[in-house]
Amino acid sequence: MSKVIVVTSGKGGVGKTTTSAAFATGLASKGYKTVVIDFDVGLRNLDLIMGVERRVVYDFVNVINGESGLKQSLIKDKRVDNLYILPASQTRDKDALTAKGVESVINELKQEGFEYIVCDSPAGIEKGAFMALYFADEAIVVTNPEVSSVRDSDRILGILQSKSKKAEEGGSVKEHLLITRYSPQRVNDGEMLSVEDILDILAIPLLGVIPESEAVLQASNQGNPVILETKSTAGQAYDDVVSRFLGETIEHRFLDVEKQGFFKRLFG
């Protein structure tokens, strides 16, 4: 049975697209037929982070408007089997997304046997973000450990709980919290909210904590989902996230300040 998962948050720049790319790649790496859709019409970035920008011919809006077929528009990833990308249009505006059109594409993806349909939401609470979350079965709410980001995530939770299709039908979207750019040292110094602070405010289950890491920017610039950077802490944390999502019990890592060994303290 197919599941539609939205990666969302109110605030921009928190790591939604990085998360969408890493999460979809992780699911596909574990054998699940997965597609990730860019809902950020007009400002697409998912194709860059996935390293497929030169292979974009048709896009999500083309499919909705009947200007191309779904199979023509899907881009198959060359690194990971079972992984496909449906890019956003760079030349249209967000009004090009209609509930009927989005539902039609999602239904066709389900008929094509996709087990996971990951929707990469744009920032804010406007039409693109609403379309990304409306048909979701589950939501990964991405937040940074700062007050404004957490407040915006709380607003998105309210929309998921009241305006999603599942909510309208009397059900609920299953919610997961993902904290990105987390620095235990800065938490200790009082510069960031702690995991406990964020959980107290948002009160949804914690799926994972992604540590602050230079590997995220490096991977994005190279068009490589960071989960494939297996030696990096961020890549390992995203791999843990995917495993937890799939039901494995894995202890949360990278929450405490790393203790330095004697030689590291001595020689820096």
PDB file of N, CA and C in Angstrom, residues 11 25 28 38 41 50 56 58 68 74 82 100 102 111 126 134 146 183 212 217 229 233 241-242 254 263 268:
ATOM      1  N   LYS A  11       8.862  27.638   8.329  1.00  0.00           N
ATOM      2  CA  LYS A  11       9.983  28.540   8.046  1.00  0.00           C
ATOM      3  C   LYS A  11      10.836  28.034   6.900  1.00  0.00           C
ATOM      4  N   THR A  25      15.979   8.972  -0.589  1.00  0.00           N
ATOM      5  CA  THR A  25      17.127   8.134  -0.972  1.00  0.00           C
ATOM      6  C   THR A  25      17.283   6.967  -0.007  1.00  0.00           C
ATOM      7  N   ALA A  28      14.565   4.312  -0.671  1.00  0.00           N
ATOM      8  CA  ALA A  28      14.878   3.560  -1.895  1.00  0.00           C
ATOM      9  C   ALA A  28      16.057   2.618  -1.667  1.00  0.00           C
ATOM     10  N   ASP A  38       8.923  17.706  -6.001  1.00  0.00           N
ATOM     11  CA  ASP A  38       9.213  19.087  -5.621  1.00  0.00           C
ATOM     12  C   ASP A  38       7.949  19.928  -5.820  1.00  0.00           C
ATOM     13  N   VAL A  41       7.029  25.275  -6.782  1.00  0.00           N
ATOM     14  CA  VAL A  41       6.877  25.769  -8.158  1.00  0.00           C
ATOM     15  C   VAL A  41       7.441  27.189  -8.254  1.00  0.00           C
ATOM     16  N   MET A  50      19.546  16.694  -5.731  1.00  0.00           N
ATOM     17  CA  MET A  50      19.577  15.307  -6.206  1.00  0.00           C
ATOM     18  C   MET A  50      20.558  15.124  -7.367  1.00  0.00           C
ATOM     19  N   VAL A  56      16.380  17.437 -16.458  1.00  0.00           N
ATOM     20  CA  VAL A  56      14.976  17.869 -16.401  1.00  0.00           C
ATOM     21  C   VAL A  56      14.511  18.277 -17.793  1.00  0.00           C
ATOM     22  N   TYR A  58      10.674  17.561 -18.620  1.00  0.00           N
ATOM     23  CA  TYR A  58       9.299  17.890 -18.228  1.00  0.00           C
ATOM     24  C   TYR A  58       9.208  17.921 -16.706  1.00  0.00           C
ATOM     25  N   SER A  68       2.681  16.531 -20.656  1.00  0.00           N
ATOM     26  CA  SER A  68       3.596  15.386 -20.721  1.00  0.00           C
ATOM     27  C   SER A  68       3.013  14.261 -19.883  1.00  0.00           C
ATOM     28  N   LEU A  74       9.179  11.718 -14.943  1.00  0.00           N
ATOM     29  CA  LEU A  74       9.939  11.167 -13.824  1.00  0.00           C
ATOM     30  C   LEU A  74      11.404  10.978 -14.220  1.00  0.00           C
ATOM     31  N   ASN A  82      15.203   2.090  -7.563  1.00  0.00           N
ATOM     32  CA  ASN A  82      13.879   2.349  -6.954  1.00  0.00           C
ATOM     33  C   ASN A  82      13.631   3.811  -6.617  1.00  0.00           C
ATOM     34  N   LYS A 100      -7.210  18.992  -7.703  1.00  0.00           N
ATOM     35  CA  LYS A 100      -7.587  17.919  -8.630  1.00  0.00           C
ATOM     36  C   LYS A 100      -6.363  17.391  -9.381  1.00  0.00           C
ATOM     37  N   VAL A 102      -3.071  17.638  -8.495  1.00  0.00           N
ATOM     38  CA  VAL A 102      -2.143  16.958  -7.579  1.00  0.00           C
ATOM     39  C   VAL A 102      -2.665  15.578  -7.224  1.00  0.00           C
ATOM     40  N   GLN A 111      -0.722   3.884  -8.687  1.00  0.00           N
ATOM     41  CA  GLN A 111      -1.002   2.824  -9.663  1.00  0.00           C
ATOM     42  C   GLN A 111       0.281   2.280 -10.282  1.00  0.00           C
ATOM     43  N   GLU A 126       1.394  29.105   2.128  1.00  0.00           N
ATOM     44  CA  GLU A 126       0.626  29.478   0.946  1.00  0.00           C
ATOM     45  C   GLU A 126       0.240  28.232   0.147  1.00  0.00           C
ATOM     46  N   TYR A 134      -1.801  18.474   1.757  1.00  0.00           N
ATOM     47  CA  TYR A 134      -3.232  18.164   1.778  1.00  0.00           C
ATOM     48  C   TYR A 134      -3.508  16.656   1.687  1.00  0.00           C
ATOM     49  N   GLU A 146      15.491  26.814  17.275  1.00  0.00           N
ATOM     50  CA  GLU A 146      15.362  28.244  17.576  1.00  0.00           C
ATOM     51  C   GLU A 146      13.878  28.578  17.675  1.00  0.00           C
ATOM     52  N   SER A 183      23.305  21.578  17.588  1.00  0.00           N
ATOM     53  CA  SER A 183      24.664  21.642  18.126  1.00  0.00           C
ATOM     54  C   SER A 183      24.605  21.514  19.641  1.00  0.00           C
ATOM     55  N   GLU A 212      24.503  19.631  13.338  1.00  0.00           N
ATOM     56  CA  GLU A 212      25.099  20.636  12.458  1.00  0.00           C
ATOM     57  C   GLU A 212      26.341  20.022  11.826  1.00  0.00           C
ATOM     58  N   LEU A 217      26.148  20.937   3.476  1.00  0.00           N
ATOM     59  CA  LEU A 217      26.369  21.925   2.414  1.00  0.00           C
ATOM     60  C   LEU A 217      27.235  21.343   1.294  1.00  0.00           C
ATOM     61  N   GLU A 229      26.588  10.154   2.225  1.00  0.00           N
ATOM     62  CA  GLU A 229      27.883  10.469   2.857  1.00  0.00           C
ATOM     63  C   GLU A 229      27.947   9.707   4.177  1.00  0.00           C
ATOM     64  N   THR A 233      28.436  12.634  10.220  1.00  0.00           N
ATOM     65  CA  THR A 233      27.433  12.465  11.290  1.00  0.00           C
ATOM     66  C   THR A 233      26.023  12.724  10.757  1.00  0.00           C
ATOM     67  N   VAL A 241      17.177   7.948  10.921  1.00  0.00           N
ATOM     68  CA  VAL A 241      15.809   8.466  10.763  1.00  0.00           C
ATOM     69  C   VAL A 241      14.969   7.525   9.894  1.00  0.00           C
ATOM     70  N   VAL A 242      15.550   7.111   8.771  1.00  0.00           N
ATOM     71  CA  VAL A 242      14.831   6.214   7.857  1.00  0.00           C
ATOM     72  C   VAL A 242      14.535   4.881   8.548  1.00  0.00           C
ATOM     73  N   PHE A 254      24.166  11.813  18.722  1.00  0.00           N
ATOM     74  CA  PHE A 254      24.633  13.187  18.473  1.00  0.00           C
ATOM     75  C   PHE A 254      23.878  14.248  19.283  1.00  0.00           C
ATOM     76  N   PHE A 263      44.701  12.905  23.657  1.00  0.00           N
ATOM     77  CA  PHE A 263      45.574  13.445  22.609  1.00  0.00           C
ATOM     78  C   PHE A 263      44.900  14.565  21.826  1.00  0.00           C
ATOM     79  N   GLY A 268      44.797  19.442  20.003  1.00  0.00           N
ATOM     80  CA  GLY A 268      43.718  20.155  19.309  1.00  0.00           C
ATOM     81  C   GLY A 268      43.194  19.391  18.148  1.00  0.00           C
TER      82      GLY A 268
END
